[in-house]
Amino acid sequence: MIFNYTFGLQKINTENIKVNRREAVRGIILYNDKILMVHSNKGDYKFPGGGVNIRESHEEALAREIREETGYIMDEVVNKIGMVIQRNVDKYETDYIFEMTSHYYLCKVTDRQVSQQLDDYEKELDFCPMWINIDKAISSNEEILRNGEDINSWVYRETKVLKALRDWYGERSNVTDQNRGK
């Protein structure tokens, strides 16, 4: 794996604390020196992805989430390249910790694009798929982290992952051209 981060509470004793866990998948799709991100009306960029449903494989969840948030059809999961665990005091349940584990996968999509199928909160945030240069996505997210008051919860996580990808891909050539089907 390229990265493996833990944010928030580093270690917890699960004997004394109740934990609400959520598993999520996030697609990393690169083509012609650009990355497919989801842009919100707050100006930030996030990877397409979301929660894994009960009895749903990571691959099935990736295909569904990429299609819903971007309209692109996933062609292939190439490999898992990272993981982020976030642990915080649960906002909704007293005496609970909320732990979200996000699995990041390098994916390929087809050229075919269908209509987005956004959840209500995604519609409110005006989710829009965009092919963007990694440095521009990082710069936009960093600006929001510096100046924003109403920041989407994923901005710090996604910025950290974007930086890890930039560093890793900076060492390779022609990798980005291989991740979008024709």
Coordinates of C-alpha atoms in Angstrom, one line a residue:
M1 CA 0.0 0.0 0.0
I2 CA 1.1 3.6 -0.7
F3 CA -0.4 5.0 2.5
N4 CA -2.0 3.9 5.8
Y5 CA -3.1 6.7 8.0
T6 CA -5.0 7.0 11.3
F7 CA -6.6 10.3 12.2
G8 CA -8.2 11.4 15.5
L9 CA -8.0 9.0 18.4
Q10 CA -5.1 6.7 17.8
K11 CA -5.9 3.7 20.0
I12 CA -9.0 2.8 21.9
N13 CA -9.7 0.1 24.5
T14 CA -12.9 -1.5 23.1
E15 CA -13.6 -3.3 26.4
N16 CA -14.7 0.0 28.0
I17 CA -15.9 2.0 25.0
K18 CA -18.6 1.3 22.4
V19 CA -17.6 1.8 18.8
N20 CA -19.8 2.6 15.8
R21 CA -17.9 1.4 12.8
R22 CA -18.4 2.3 9.2
E23 CA -16.6 0.9 6.2
A24 CA -16.1 2.9 3.1
V25 CA -14.5 2.6 -0.3
R26 CA -13.0 5.4 -2.4
G27 CA -12.0 5.3 -6.1
I28 CA -8.8 6.7 -7.5
I29 CA -9.2 7.2 -11.2
L30 CA -6.4 8.8 -13.2
Y31 CA -6.1 9.8 -16.9
N32 CA -3.8 12.1 -18.8
D33 CA -2.2 13.7 -15.7
K34 CA -5.7 14.4 -14.2
I35 CA -7.6 12.7 -11.4
L36 CA -11.4 12.2 -11.3
M37 CA -12.7 14.0 -8.2
V38 CA -16.1 15.2 -6.9
H39 CA -16.3 18.9 -6.5
S40 CA -18.7 20.5 -4.0
N41 CA -20.2 23.9 -3.8
K42 CA -17.9 24.7 -0.9
G43 CA -15.0 24.5 -3.3
D44 CA -13.4 21.3 -2.1
Y45 CA -12.5 18.0 -3.9
K46 CA -13.1 14.5 -2.7
F47 CA -12.6 11.0 -4.1
P48 CA -15.8 9.3 -5.4
G49 CA -16.9 6.8 -2.9
G50 CA -18.9 6.1 0.2
G51 CA -20.2 3.5 2.6
V52 CA -20.3 -0.2 1.9
N53 CA -23.8 -1.7 2.3
I54 CA -24.5 -4.9 4.1
R55 CA -23.6 -8.0 1.9
E56 CA -21.9 -5.7 -0.6
S57 CA -18.3 -6.4 -1.7
H58 CA -15.8 -3.5 -1.9
E59 CA -15.9 -3.9 -5.7
E60 CA -19.7 -3.7 -5.9
A61 CA -19.7 -0.6 -3.6
L62 CA -17.0 1.1 -5.7
A63 CA -18.9 0.5 -8.9
R64 CA -22.1 1.8 -7.3
E65 CA -20.5 4.9 -5.6
I66 CA -18.5 5.9 -8.7
R67 CA -21.6 5.7 -10.9
E68 CA -23.8 7.5 -8.4
E69 CA -21.4 10.4 -7.7
T70 CA -19.7 10.8 -11.1
G71 CA -21.9 9.1 -13.7
Y72 CA -18.9 7.1 -14.9
I73 CA -19.1 3.3 -15.2
M74 CA -16.3 1.4 -13.4
D75 CA -14.5 -0.9 -15.7
E76 CA -12.0 -2.5 -13.3
V77 CA -10.5 -2.4 -9.8
V78 CA -6.7 -2.5 -10.4
N79 CA -5.6 -2.8 -6.7
K80 CA -5.9 -1.4 -3.2
I81 CA -3.4 1.3 -2.7
G82 CA -4.3 2.7 0.7
M83 CA -6.3 3.0 3.8
V84 CA -7.4 5.7 6.3
I85 CA -8.9 5.1 9.7
Q86 CA -10.7 8.1 11.4
R87 CA -11.7 7.8 15.0
N88 CA -13.6 10.5 16.9
V89 CA -16.1 10.9 19.7
D90 CA -19.5 10.0 18.1
K91 CA -21.5 13.2 17.4
Y92 CA -24.8 11.4 17.7
E93 CA -24.4 8.8 20.5
T94 CA -23.2 9.5 24.0
D95 CA -20.3 7.3 25.2
Y96 CA -19.5 6.0 21.7
I97 CA -16.6 6.4 19.4
F98 CA -17.2 6.7 15.6
E99 CA -14.6 4.8 13.5
M100 CA -14.6 5.0 9.7
T101 CA -12.2 2.9 7.7
S102 CA -11.8 4.1 4.1
H103 CA -10.2 1.8 1.6
Y104 CA -8.7 3.5 -1.5
Y105 CA -8.6 1.6 -4.7
L106 CA -7.0 2.4 -8.0
C107 CA -9.8 1.9 -10.6
K108 CA -10.5 2.2 -14.3
V109 CA -13.6 3.7 -15.8
T110 CA -15.1 3.5 -19.3
D111 CA -15.6 6.6 -21.5
R112 CA -19.3 6.1 -21.0
Q113 CA -21.0 8.4 -18.6
V114 CA -24.6 8.2 -17.3
S115 CA -26.6 10.6 -15.1
Q116 CA -25.5 11.0 -11.5
Q117 CA -27.8 9.5 -8.8
L118 CA -27.0 11.8 -5.8
D119 CA -28.3 11.5 -2.2
D120 CA -30.1 14.5 -0.8
Y121 CA -27.0 15.9 1.0
E122 CA -24.9 15.4 -2.2
K123 CA -27.5 17.4 -4.1
E124 CA -27.4 20.1 -1.5
L125 CA -23.6 20.2 -1.9
D126 CA -24.0 20.3 -5.7
F127 CA -21.6 17.3 -6.3
C128 CA -20.0 17.6 -9.7
P129 CA -17.5 15.2 -11.2
M130 CA -14.3 16.9 -12.4
W131 CA -11.1 15.8 -14.0
I132 CA -8.5 18.0 -12.3
N133 CA -4.7 18.2 -11.9
I134 CA -3.7 16.7 -8.5
D135 CA -1.8 19.8 -7.5
K136 CA -4.8 22.0 -8.2
A137 CA -7.1 19.8 -6.1
I138 CA -4.5 19.9 -3.3
S139 CA -4.2 23.7 -3.5
S140 CA -8.0 24.2 -3.4
N141 CA -8.4 21.9 -0.4
E142 CA -5.5 23.5 1.4
E143 CA -7.0 27.0 0.8
I144 CA -10.3 25.8 2.4
L145 CA -8.5 24.2 5.4
R146 CA -6.7 27.6 5.9
N147 CA -9.6 29.9 5.5
G148 CA -12.8 27.9 5.8
E149 CA -15.2 27.9 8.7
D150 CA -17.8 25.5 7.2
I151 CA -15.5 22.7 6.0
N152 CA -16.7 19.3 4.8
S153 CA -15.5 16.5 7.1
W154 CA -13.5 14.8 4.3
V155 CA -11.3 17.7 3.3
Y156 CA -8.4 17.0 5.6
R157 CA -8.4 13.2 4.8
E158 CA -8.7 13.7 1.1
T159 CA -5.9 16.3 1.0
K160 CA -3.5 14.0 2.9
V161 CA -4.3 11.1 0.4
L162 CA -3.9 13.5 -2.6
K163 CA -0.4 14.4 -1.4
A164 CA 0.6 10.8 -0.9
L165 CA -0.6 10.0 -4.5
R166 CA 1.3 13.0 -5.9
D167 CA 4.5 11.9 -4.2
W168 CA 4.0 8.3 -5.3
Y169 CA 3.0 9.1 -8.9
G170 CA 5.8 11.6 -9.2
E171 CA 8.2 8.7 -9.2
R172 CA 6.4 6.9 -12.1
S173 CA 5.7 7.7 -15.7
N174 CA 2.8 6.7 -18.0
V175 CA 0.8 5.3 -15.1
T176 CA -2.0 7.8 -15.4
D177 CA -2.7 6.9 -19.0
Q178 CA -3.5 3.3 -18.1
N179 CA -6.4 3.9 -15.7
R180 CA -9.2 4.9 -18.0
G181 CA -10.6 2.4 -20.5
K182 CA -11.2 3.2 -24.1

